[in-house]
Amino acid sequence: MSSRIQRTSACRALVLGVGLLVAGGCGGGEVGPGSGPAPQERVSAPRPESFEGLDPKAVELIQAAAEAVDGEPADAAVWGQLAQVYHAHRRFGLAADCYRQALVRDPQDARSWYLLSRVEDQLGETDAALEHLRECARYEDYPPAHWRLGYLLLARGELDSAEEAMREAMAQAPHDAAAVVGLARIVLQQGRASDAVTLLEEHLRRVPRDAHAKVLFGTALREVGRGEEAARLLAGGEGGAPIQSDPWEQSMLSLRQGFRTDFLRAVRWLDAGEVDRAVVALEQLLARSPDDVLVLINLHRGYRMQGKLNEAIELLARARRIEPLRDVVHLHLAGAFWEQAWLGREEPDVSLLGLALQSAREACELSPTYAAAHAMHGDVLEDLGRPEAAAEAFAQAARLDSTSAPWQLRAGHALCELNRWADAVPLLEQHGRLEPDSVKGLFLLSAALANSGRLEEATAPLERARQLSPKDPVLLDAIADLEHRKAQGAVEGQPQ
Amino acid sequence: MRSALLGTLALVFGACGGAVPTSETDASPWFEEGARAAGLSFEHRSGHDREFYTPEVVSGGVALFDHDDDGRLDVYLVQAGSLLVPREERPGNRLFRNLGGRRFEDVTAGSGASDQGYGIGVAAGDADNDGRCDLYVTNLGPNVLLRNERGEAFEDVTGAAGVGDPGFGSSAAFFDYDLDGDLDLFVANYLIWSVESEQPCSNGLGQRDYCAPAVYNAPAVDVLYRNAGDGSFEDVTVEAGIDAAFGTGLGVVCGDFDGDGFPDVFVANDGRLDQLWMNEGGRRFQDRALALGCAMDQDGRAKAGMGVTAADLDSDGDLDVLVSNLRRETDSLYRNDGDYFTDVTARSGLGLVSRSFTRFGTGWADFDNDSWLDLYQANGRVASDVDGHGSSDPLAEPNLLFRGGPGMSFQECEPRGGTRELLVHTSRGAAFGDLDNDGGIDLVVANRDAAPYLLWNRAVRGRWLSVRVLDAEGRDALGAQVQVVFGERTLRREVRSAYSYCSASDARAHFGLGSGTSAVRLEVRWPDGEVLEREVSQLDRVLEVRPSGLPDPSEKR
């Protein structure tokens, strides 16, 4: 990033003077640039009417930042800091007010223009948000300012200007995912689907895991008539959050304090595999709030990852006592008992499986349409040697969430095991749409079709599986078997 | 540098009045609020106290229907009340008879119309083929079918009809999916929910607030009832394949999206994929939304669908769809391109403005009769995690009015919401209809914990034609298609009452014709395939048409 305009103290003084001159007669107020009267220069920090809902650590941070402003009211930086503290804690009106104060004092502060624009977007003041993104871009090359401008212009239907903004972002950061995907969205809206395909193909070569871009790619493919490829990409439903790298916003958000913030941070560590760090943080949170069921559940996850299964189960039992109607507690309890039933054994402990079954059933009864609960129920039933009931549970999970590939496969497999081939076909077909390159799925689909009497249809998935895994002996046997059955069928079908 | 910066600051800080997009201008408002003056005395009660129960934040339906067949639309308002008190202690729904002269009278007492369930929404249609419009009220708990008794009273026939689905009903729609001449019923369910299953949730400010639906892990199956023709209905949800997908249904609109003559069903789901149930020959349905490109927006996000409406917006002969969504999500405008739907929200002009509000009731209507469909959206938040709009109600938001134009384009009208004074409440259902039969589409908007809006159309309007299409039994022929051709324009409407959010609207097909039109070519296609074509040279009136073999069309003004 480079600063486009060199700041000098003389310039700053001049600007401040102009700002005061212009702002002087407007009478202050909270509404600011582009959407109402300009702010009068304040000499003390604004404070919230109430601190309700704020964690004591957040209150402390706000008070410290406000006192800094009171001590140095002419300093733009302290106003900017207070603005960010309010912004991080979603006190948007106060944040906007403080950003404007910072900008009266330093109108070339790109970051304050940018963050002010983010606040205004939250407040629905989109005209001002647009204008202030442009202001930001005057003073610093910050790609997110351009792509956010592009997205806002796209939402406003100003497609040419939006494209210009996205291209500017890409000029600064050619592979910025948010800019590339944004440009693809714009050209799609302009009816230039083939351009979108080119952009997204290239992007997905670089970032193959960008699920968000994959769905957009599916949309673009459909519009250029590549329907089959599109259907495969779109069958999985939602693509997930877009990849957006925005260091200024991240830095502002890192100011957020409070129990919930600490909790979410710990869960992120847990999800990222930083288990020990997460467990320490969650234990501290539990000490602060011993009855918080979400903390108990996530600490249980941490303990399980550390192999401390008994402690994990104890935590869940405690969570169950606190909130006996929370389905997810029963679901996790079922999972923990299930794991314990197998721990260090060749055969599962049936009494522990019984406890797992009880918890899984409880979760299903509390939330009859909770797909994960039915899948868990199926797992336990299968281990208890009840394949019919297990297959029904898997099928229910698959029906409840038709975009979950594992559950389609699990249900299809279970039904195949029961020789319910025809019932398995639609589940395995759906699995094939979600995971077209799954050898196991293709093999099972072929088997289900063949055993449902659909021998001709059974060939294609098996051939596809062989392409993916050419030397797999099971597949080679299956192909030979299928050919044999088809030949036999042809002979039997001949007129006598 | 000085001049550049001066320019910047002047631009940014310059106007004390500001360039507020909704500022008062000389634009004359299209609507005048007049609920109280018209006698529509009703105050919705969500029952919200200290706890945050999800049904409190979604209740609020309204029906415009002619219950006594006097040619004037009456108003039915759905009430909720506390979730923690017995049914009989709840205030109950209200029926207001349209007296003409822009006056209404509360005729609920003794009418049998006051169901006291925890009301969410309402659908209107002639369920028993007696030529009178009946009501179906969705509740948290058993829904209720109120049979219209000769326009004098209502009788709760839920038990006999077998339509008392006990779920968390939201929007419902009467439609004849099997084309057997009687109205079947589709009911969207929001969640599997009870007071006991409520969860403690916090908003972004760390304060207790309403939960998002995903918190409950409890999506629901919608319900399809087939009318047996003898006053009873059969639950054919499983048989028809509707149980193949689960959702968090809030909005429903029926229409023939693929032009095969059988009505399909679009369901707006809250935070899950929307569904388009394609009718396969009047026997089964298949959800094809994902395959056809209208389950989620262009880049693969399932938004929080609330309201939904459908119309042939681009006059290409098929139905386009608009889904209204949560704050910070744009609307979803799906253009029907025959083989699939294309998300054209961004280029329509609906993106940026709508994104600032949580939109529930939504509907296209030609308010100024310029021949282009306009859009009204009833808004109100579901969580109070950002600064409010100056109301003591933290969920309150202004509503939005857009002027429609060529190319599926919309522009927000000033003043915001179409009224001289900005109205700010937590709006939910919105029903559309010509309440005073003056050729202008009026509105009734249900507001949470507040009185409704009755928005009289005061726009400077063009010429118009309203077509009431009746079937052989003399009831509104829901699903019939009406086309009007004049000059270069071809306008199409389906006879439809259920769209928007939890509401029932005027089923008459309304056409704005602009100022210079003197005659139109009218074509009506009934669901059974019968077609009527005629020239209409007398405009600015309500035209009533019936199938052949019945008395000649009567004409009303």
Coordinates of N, CA and C in Angstrom, one line a residue, chain A residues 5-6 11 14-15 18-19 22-23 25-26 30 32-39 52-54 89-94 100 103-104 107-108 113 118 121-127 130-132 135 138-139 152 154-159 185-186 188-191 212 215-216 219 222-224 234-240 242 256 260 323 325-328 366-370 396 399-403, chain B residues 1-2 4-21 191-192 194-200 202-208 215-221 243-246 271-273 287 289-294 296-303 327-328 330 335 337 339-353 355-357 381 385-389 416:
Chain A
I5 N -1.0 10.7 -1.1 CA -0.8 12.1 -0.9 C 0.1 12.3 0.3
Q6 N 1.2 12.9 0.2 CA 2.0 13.1 1.3 C 1.4 14.0 2.3
C11 N -0.4 21.1 5.7 CA -1.6 20.7 4.9 C -2.7 20.3 5.9
L14 N -4.3 23.2 7.4 CA -5.2 23.8 6.4 C -6.5 23.1 6.3
V15 N -6.3 21.8 6.2 CA -7.5 21.0 6.1 C -8.5 21.1 7.3
V18 N -10.2 24.3 7.0 CA -11.3 24.2 6.1 C -12.5 23.5 6.6
G19 N -12.2 22.3 7.3 CA -13.2 21.5 7.8 C -14.0 22.2 8.8
V22 N -16.2 24.8 7.1 CA -17.3 24.3 6.4 C -18.3 23.7 7.4
A23 N -17.8 23.1 8.4 CA -18.7 22.4 9.3 C -19.3 23.4 10.3
G25 N -21.2 26.0 10.7 CA -22.6 26.4 11.0 C -23.7 25.4 11.0
C26 N -23.2 24.2 11.0 CA -24.2 23.1 10.8 C -24.9 22.5 12.0
E30 N -25.4 13.7 15.0 CA -24.7 12.4 14.7 C -24.6 12.0 13.2
G32 N -23.7 12.3 9.5 CA -22.5 13.0 9.0 C -22.5 13.1 7.5
P33 N -21.3 13.0 7.0 CA -21.0 13.2 5.6 C -21.9 12.5 4.6
G34 N -22.4 13.3 3.7 CA -23.2 12.7 2.7 C -24.6 12.4 3.1
S35 N -24.9 12.4 4.3 CA -26.2 12.0 4.7 C -26.8 13.0 5.7
G36 N -26.3 14.2 5.9 CA -26.9 15.1 6.8 C -25.9 16.2 7.2
P37 N -26.1 16.8 8.3 CA -25.3 17.9 8.7 C -23.9 17.4 9.1
A38 N -22.9 18.2 8.9 CA -21.5 17.8 9.2 C -21.3 18.0 10.7
P39 N -20.3 17.3 11.3 CA -20.1 17.4 12.7 C -19.4 18.6 13.2
E52 N -25.3 -1.7 28.7 CA -26.0 -3.0 28.8 C -25.6 -3.9 27.7
G53 N -25.3 -5.1 28.1 CA -24.9 -6.1 27.1 C -23.4 -6.2 26.9
L54 N -22.7 -5.2 27.4 CA -21.3 -5.1 27.1 C -20.5 -5.8 28.3
H89 N -17.6 -3.0 18.8 CA -18.6 -3.4 19.7 C -20.0 -3.1 19.2
R90 N -20.1 -2.8 17.9 CA -21.3 -2.6 17.1 C -22.1 -1.4 17.7
R91 N -21.5 -0.5 18.2 CA -22.1 0.8 18.6 C -21.9 1.7 17.4
F92 N -22.7 1.5 16.3 CA -22.4 2.1 15.0 C -22.5 3.6 15.0
G93 N -23.6 4.1 15.6 CA -23.8 5.5 15.6 C -22.7 6.3 16.3
L94 N -22.3 5.7 17.4 CA -21.1 6.4 18.1 C -19.9 6.3 17.3
R100 N -16.0 10.6 12.2 CA -16.1 11.9 11.5 C -15.3 12.9 12.3
L103 N -11.8 12.5 11.2 CA -11.6 13.0 9.8 C -11.6 14.6 9.7
V104 N -12.4 15.2 10.6 CA -12.3 16.7 10.7 C -10.9 17.1 11.0
P107 N -8.3 14.8 7.5 CA -9.1 14.4 6.4 C -8.4 13.4 5.4
Q108 N -7.1 13.2 5.6 CA -6.4 12.3 4.6 C -6.3 10.9 5.2
W113 N -11.7 6.9 6.7 CA -12.7 7.0 5.7 C -13.3 5.6 5.4
R118 N -17.7 1.6 6.3 CA -18.2 0.3 6.7 C -19.3 0.4 7.7
D121 N -22.4 1.6 5.9 CA -23.1 0.5 5.2 C -23.9 -0.3 6.2
Q122 N -23.4 -0.5 7.4 CA -24.2 -1.1 8.5 C -25.5 -0.4 8.8
L123 N -25.3 1.0 8.8 CA -26.5 1.8 9.2 C -27.4 2.0 8.0
G124 N -27.1 1.5 6.9 CA -28.0 1.7 5.7 C -27.8 3.0 5.0
E125 N -26.7 3.7 5.4 CA -26.4 5.0 4.7 C -25.5 4.7 3.5
T126 N -26.1 4.1 2.5 CA -25.2 3.5 1.5 C -24.6 4.6 0.6
D127 N -25.3 5.7 0.3 CA -24.8 6.8 -0.5 C -23.5 7.3 0.1
L130 N -20.7 4.8 -0.1 CA -20.0 4.8 -1.4 C -19.0 6.0 -1.5
E131 N -19.5 7.1 -1.1 CA -18.7 8.3 -1.3 C -17.4 8.2 -0.4
H132 N -17.6 7.6 0.7 CA -16.4 7.5 1.6 C -15.4 6.5 1.2
E135 N -13.4 8.3 -1.1 CA -12.5 9.2 -0.4 C -11.3 8.4 0.1
R138 N -8.8 7.9 -2.6 CA -8.0 9.1 -2.9 C -6.6 9.1 -2.2
Y139 N -6.7 8.6 -1.0 CA -5.5 8.8 -0.1 C -4.6 7.5 0.0
L152 N -20.8 -2.5 -3.7 CA -21.9 -1.6 -3.4 C -22.5 -1.1 -4.8
L154 N -22.4 -2.6 -7.6 CA -23.1 -3.8 -8.1 C -24.5 -3.9 -7.5
A155 N -24.6 -3.8 -6.2 CA -25.9 -3.8 -5.6 C -26.8 -2.7 -6.0
R156 N -26.2 -1.6 -6.4 CA -27.0 -0.4 -6.9 C -27.3 -0.6 -8.4
G157 N -26.8 -1.6 -9.0 CA -27.1 -1.8 -10.4 C -26.2 -0.9 -11.3
E158 N -25.2 -0.3 -10.8 CA -24.3 0.5 -11.7 C -23.2 -0.3 -12.1
L159 N -23.4 -1.1 -13.1 CA -22.5 -2.2 -13.4 C -21.2 -1.8 -14.0
R185 N -19.1 -11.7 -10.8 CA -20.6 -11.4 -10.5 C -21.0 -10.3 -11.4
I186 N -20.2 -9.3 -11.5 CA -20.6 -8.1 -12.4 C -20.8 -8.5 -13.8
L188 N -21.4 -11.4 -15.0 CA -22.6 -12.2 -15.1 C -23.9 -11.3 -15.2
Q189 N -24.0 -10.3 -14.4 CA -25.1 -9.4 -14.4 C -25.2 -8.7 -15.8
Q190 N -24.0 -8.5 -16.4 CA -24.0 -7.8 -17.7 C -24.3 -8.7 -18.8
G191 N -24.6 -10.0 -18.5 CA -24.9 -11.0 -19.5 C -23.6 -11.5 -20.2
H212 N -17.3 -20.9 -2.4 CA -18.2 -19.8 -2.8 C -18.1 -19.6 -4.3
V215 N -19.7 -22.2 -6.7 CA -21.2 -22.1 -6.9 C -21.4 -21.0 -8.0
L216 N -20.7 -19.9 -7.9 CA -20.8 -18.9 -8.9 C -20.4 -19.4 -10.3
T219 N -23.2 -21.3 -11.7 CA -24.2 -20.4 -12.3 C -23.7 -19.9 -13.7
R222 N -24.0 -22.7 -16.3 CA -25.3 -22.9 -16.7 C -25.7 -21.9 -17.8
E223 N -25.3 -20.6 -17.6 CA -25.7 -19.6 -18.5 C -25.0 -19.7 -19.8
V224 N -23.8 -20.4 -19.9 CA -23.2 -20.6 -21.2 C -23.6 -21.9 -21.8
L234 N -23.7 -27.2 -8.7 CA -24.8 -26.5 -8.0 C -25.5 -27.5 -7.1
A235 N -25.3 -28.8 -7.3 CA -26.1 -29.8 -6.5 C -25.9 -29.7 -5.0
G236 N -24.7 -29.2 -4.6 CA -24.4 -29.2 -3.2 C -25.0 -28.0 -2.5
G237 N -25.8 -27.2 -3.1 CA -26.4 -26.1 -2.4 C -25.4 -25.0 -2.1
E238 N -25.5 -24.5 -0.9 CA -24.8 -23.3 -0.6 C -23.3 -23.5 -0.7
G239 N -22.6 -22.4 -1.1 CA -21.2 -22.5 -1.4 C -20.3 -22.0 -0.2
G240 N -20.9 -21.5 0.8 CA -20.1 -21.0 1.9 C -19.7 -19.5 1.8
P242 N -17.7 -16.0 1.1 CA -16.7 -15.6 0.2 C -15.4 -15.4 0.9
R256 N -12.4 -6.1 19.7 CA -13.6 -6.5 20.3 C -13.3 -7.3 21.6
R260 N -18.2 -13.4 24.7 CA -18.6 -14.1 23.5 C -17.4 -14.0 22.5
E323 N -29.4 -27.8 30.7 CA -30.4 -27.6 29.7 C -30.8 -29.0 29.1
L325 N -33.3 -29.9 27.5 CA -34.0 -29.9 26.3 C -33.1 -29.4 25.1
R326 N -31.8 -29.3 25.3 CA -31.0 -28.8 24.2 C -30.5 -30.0 23.4
D327 N -31.1 -30.1 22.2 CA -30.8 -31.3 21.3 C -29.4 -31.6 21.1
V328 N -28.6 -30.5 20.9 CA -27.2 -30.7 20.6 C -26.4 -31.3 21.7
L366 N -36.3 -34.7 20.6 CA -36.3 -33.2 20.8 C -36.4 -32.4 19.5
S367 N -35.7 -32.9 18.5 CA -35.7 -32.2 17.2 C -35.8 -33.2 16.1
P368 N -37.1 -33.6 15.8 CA -37.3 -34.7 14.8 C -36.7 -34.4 13.4
T369 N -36.4 -33.2 13.1 CA -35.9 -32.9 11.8 C -34.4 -32.5 11.8
Y370 N -33.8 -32.9 12.9 CA -32.3 -32.6 13.0 C -31.5 -33.7 12.3
Q396 N -33.3 -41.1 6.8 CA -34.0 -39.9 7.3 C -33.0 -38.8 7.3
R399 N -32.6 -37.6 3.8 CA -33.8 -36.8 3.3 C -33.8 -35.4 3.9
L400 N -33.5 -35.3 5.2 CA -33.5 -34.0 5.9 C -32.5 -33.1 5.3
D401 N -31.4 -33.6 4.9 CA -30.3 -32.7 4.3 C -29.8 -33.3 3.0
S402 N -30.5 -33.0 1.9 CA -30.2 -33.6 0.6 C -28.9 -33.1 0.1
T403 N -28.3 -32.1 0.7 CA -27.0 -31.6 0.2 C -25.8 -32.2 1.0
Chain B
M1 N -3.6 21.4 -4.0 CA -4.2 20.5 -3.1 C -5.4 21.1 -2.3
R2 N -5.2 22.4 -2.0 CA -6.2 23.1 -1.2 C -7.6 23.0 -1.9
A4 N -8.6 20.9 -4.0 CA -9.1 19.5 -4.1 C -9.8 19.1 -2.8
L5 N -9.0 19.4 -1.7 CA -9.6 19.1 -0.4 C -10.8 19.9 0.0
L6 N -10.8 21.1 -0.4 CA -11.9 22.0 -0.1 C -13.1 21.4 -0.9
G7 N -12.9 20.9 -2.1 CA -13.9 20.3 -2.9 C -14.5 19.1 -2.1
T8 N -13.6 18.3 -1.6 CA -14.0 17.1 -0.9 C -14.8 17.4 0.3
L9 N -14.3 18.3 1.1 CA -15.0 18.6 2.3 C -16.4 19.2 2.0
A10 N -16.4 20.0 0.9 CA -17.7 20.7 0.6 C -18.7 19.6 0.2
L11 N -18.1 18.6 -0.5 CA -19.0 17.5 -1.0 C -19.5 16.7 0.2
V12 N -18.5 16.5 1.1 CA -18.9 15.6 2.2 C -19.6 16.3 3.3
F13 N -19.2 17.4 3.7 CA -19.8 18.1 4.8 C -20.7 19.3 4.5
G14 N -20.7 19.5 3.2 CA -21.3 20.7 2.7 C -22.7 21.0 3.1
A15 N -23.7 20.1 2.8 CA -25.1 20.5 2.9 C -25.6 20.1 4.3
C16 N -26.1 21.1 5.0 CA -26.6 20.8 6.3 C -27.8 19.9 6.2
G17 N -28.6 20.2 5.2 CA -29.8 19.3 5.0 C -29.4 18.0 4.5
G18 N -28.3 17.9 3.9 CA -27.8 16.6 3.4 C -28.5 16.1 2.2
A19 N -27.8 15.2 1.5 CA -28.4 14.6 0.3 C -29.1 13.3 0.8
V20 N -30.0 13.4 1.6 CA -30.7 12.3 2.2 C -31.6 11.7 1.1
P21 N -31.4 10.4 0.8 CA -32.2 9.8 -0.3 C -33.7 9.9 0.0
L191 N -41.1 -23.9 11.5 CA -40.1 -24.6 12.3 C -40.9 -25.7 13.2
I192 N -40.2 -26.6 13.7 CA -40.8 -27.4 14.8 C -40.4 -26.7 16.1
S194 N -41.6 -25.2 20.1 CA -42.5 -25.0 21.3 C -41.8 -24.1 22.3
V195 N -42.6 -23.6 23.2 CA -42.1 -22.7 24.2 C -40.9 -23.4 24.9
E196 N -41.1 -24.7 25.1 CA -40.0 -25.4 25.8 C -38.7 -25.5 25.0
S197 N -38.9 -25.5 23.7 CA -37.7 -25.7 22.9 C -37.0 -24.4 22.6
E198 N -37.5 -23.3 23.1 CA -36.9 -22.0 22.8 C -35.5 -22.0 23.4
Q199 N -34.6 -21.2 22.8 CA -33.2 -21.2 23.2 C -32.8 -19.8 23.6
P200 N -31.8 -19.6 24.5 CA -31.3 -18.3 24.8 C -30.4 -17.8 23.7
S202 N -28.3 -14.3 21.9 CA -27.9 -12.9 22.0 C -27.7 -12.3 20.7
N203 N -27.9 -10.9 20.6 CA -27.6 -10.3 19.4 C -26.2 -9.7 19.4
G204 N -25.8 -9.0 18.3 CA -24.4 -8.5 18.2 C -24.0 -7.5 19.3
L205 N -25.0 -7.0 20.0 CA -24.7 -6.1 21.1 C -24.5 -6.8 22.4
G206 N -24.7 -8.1 22.3 CA -24.6 -8.9 23.6 C -25.9 -9.0 24.4
Q207 N -27.0 -8.5 23.8 CA -28.2 -8.4 24.5 C -29.1 -9.6 24.1
R208 N -30.0 -10.1 25.0 CA -30.9 -11.1 24.7 C -31.7 -10.7 23.5
V215 N -30.7 -22.0 14.7 CA -30.4 -22.4 16.1 C -31.2 -23.6 16.6
Y216 N -32.4 -23.8 16.0 CA -33.3 -24.8 16.5 C -33.0 -26.2 15.9
N217 N -32.3 -26.3 14.9 CA -32.1 -27.6 14.2 C -33.4 -28.2 13.9
A218 N -34.4 -27.5 13.5 CA -35.7 -28.0 13.5 C -36.5 -27.5 12.2
P219 N -36.0 -27.8 11.0 CA -36.8 -27.4 9.9 C -38.0 -28.3 9.8
A220 N -39.0 -27.8 9.1 CA -40.3 -28.5 9.0 C -40.7 -28.9 7.6
V221 N -41.6 -29.8 7.5 CA -42.2 -30.2 6.2 C -43.4 -29.3 6.0
D243 N -42.9 -34.1 1.2 CA -42.1 -34.4 2.3 C -40.6 -34.7 1.9
A244 N -40.3 -34.5 0.6 CA -39.0 -34.8 0.2 C -38.0 -33.7 0.6
A245 N -38.4 -32.6 1.0 CA -37.5 -31.5 1.4 C -38.1 -30.8 2.6
F246 N -37.2 -30.4 3.5 CA -37.5 -29.7 4.7 C -37.1 -28.3 4.5
G271 N -33.3 -18.7 5.6 CA -31.9 -19.2 5.9 C -31.6 -20.5 5.3
R272 N -32.6 -21.1 4.5 CA -32.3 -22.3 3.8 C -32.7 -22.2 2.4
L273 N -32.4 -23.2 1.6 CA -32.7 -23.1 0.2 C -34.1 -22.9 -0.1
D287 N -39.2 -30.7 -6.0 CA -38.5 -29.5 -5.8 C -37.4 -29.3 -6.8
A289 N -35.9 -26.2 -7.4 CA -35.3 -24.9 -7.3 C -33.8 -24.8 -7.5
L290 N -33.1 -25.8 -6.9 CA -31.7 -25.8 -7.0 C -31.3 -26.0 -8.5
A291 N -31.9 -26.9 -9.1 CA -31.6 -27.2 -10.5 C -31.9 -26.1 -11.5
L292 N -33.0 -25.3 -11.1 CA -33.4 -24.3 -12.0 C -32.8 -22.9 -11.6
G293 N -32.1 -22.9 -10.5 CA -31.4 -21.6 -10.2 C -32.2 -20.6 -9.4
C294 N -33.1 -21.0 -8.7 CA -33.9 -20.1 -7.8 C -33.9 -20.5 -6.4
M296 N -31.2 -20.3 -4.4 CA -30.2 -19.4 -3.7 C -29.8 -18.3 -4.7
D297 N -29.1 -17.3 -4.2 CA -28.8 -16.2 -5.1 C -27.6 -16.6 -6.0
Q298 N -27.3 -15.6 -6.9 CA -26.3 -15.9 -7.9 C -25.0 -16.6 -7.4
D299 N -24.5 -16.2 -6.3 CA -23.3 -16.7 -5.8 C -23.4 -17.7 -4.7
G300 N -24.6 -18.3 -4.6 CA -24.7 -19.5 -3.8 C -25.0 -19.3 -2.3
R301 N -25.7 -18.2 -2.0 CA -26.1 -18.0 -0.6 C -27.6 -18.2 -0.5
A302 N -28.0 -19.1 0.4 CA -29.4 -19.2 0.8 C -29.8 -18.1 1.7
K303 N -30.5 -17.2 1.2 CA -30.8 -16.0 2.1 C -32.0 -16.3 3.0
R327 N -32.2 -8.1 6.4 CA -31.3 -6.9 6.3 C -29.9 -7.4 6.0
R328 N -29.2 -6.6 5.1 CA -27.9 -6.9 4.6 C -27.8 -8.0 3.6
T330 N -29.6 -8.6 -0.2 CA -30.5 -8.0 -1.1 C -31.7 -8.9 -1.4
R335 N -35.3 -13.9 -12.8 CA -36.0 -13.8 -14.1 C -36.1 -15.2 -14.7
D337 N -36.1 -17.6 -17.4 CA -35.6 -17.7 -18.8 C -36.0 -19.0 -19.5
D339 N -35.6 -22.2 -19.4 CA -34.9 -23.4 -18.9 C -34.4 -23.3 -17.5
Y340 N -34.2 -22.0 -17.1 CA -33.7 -21.8 -15.8 C -34.0 -20.4 -15.4
F341 N -33.7 -20.0 -14.1 CA -33.9 -18.7 -13.6 C -32.6 -18.0 -13.5
T342 N -32.6 -16.7 -13.8 CA -31.4 -15.9 -13.7 C -31.6 -14.8 -12.6
D343 N -30.6 -14.8 -11.7 CA -30.7 -13.8 -10.6 C -30.4 -12.4 -11.2
V344 N -31.3 -11.5 -11.4 CA -31.1 -10.2 -12.0 C -31.3 -9.1 -11.0
T345 N -31.1 -9.4 -9.7 CA -31.4 -8.4 -8.7 C -30.5 -7.2 -8.8
A346 N -29.2 -7.4 -9.1 CA -28.3 -6.2 -9.1 C -28.7 -5.2 -10.2
R347 N -29.1 -5.8 -11.4 CA -29.4 -4.8 -12.5 C -30.8 -4.3 -12.4
S348 N -31.6 -4.8 -11.4 CA -33.0 -4.3 -11.4 C -33.1 -3.0 -10.6
G349 N -32.1 -2.6 -9.8 CA -32.2 -1.4 -9.0 C -32.8 -1.7 -7.6
L350 N -33.0 -3.0 -7.3 CA -33.5 -3.3 -6.0 C -32.5 -3.7 -5.0
G351 N -31.2 -3.8 -5.4 CA -30.2 -4.3 -4.6 C -29.9 -3.4 -3.3
L352 N -29.4 -2.3 -3.6 CA -28.8 -1.5 -2.5 C -29.9 -1.0 -1.5
V353 N -31.0 -0.5 -2.0 CA -32.0 0.0 -1.0 C -32.5 -1.1 -0.2
R355 N -31.4 -3.8 0.7 CA -30.4 -4.4 1.6 C -30.3 -3.7 3.0
S356 N -30.9 -2.5 3.1 CA -30.8 -1.8 4.4 C -32.0 -2.2 5.4
F357 N -32.9 -3.1 4.9 CA -34.1 -3.4 5.7 C -34.3 -4.9 5.7
R381 N -37.4 -5.4 11.5 CA -36.3 -6.3 11.8 C -36.8 -7.5 12.7
D385 N -30.1 -5.4 16.8 CA -28.6 -5.3 17.0 C -28.0 -4.1 16.4
V386 N -28.7 -3.2 15.8 CA -28.1 -2.0 15.3 C -29.0 -0.8 15.7
D387 N -28.5 0.4 15.5 CA -29.3 1.5 15.9 C -30.6 1.6 15.2
G388 N -31.6 2.0 15.9 CA -33.0 2.0 15.3 C -33.3 3.2 14.4
H389 N -34.5 3.3 14.0 CA -34.9 4.3 13.1 C -35.7 5.4 13.8
R416 N -40.2 8.2 1.1 CA -40.0 6.8 1.4 C -41.3 6.2 1.9

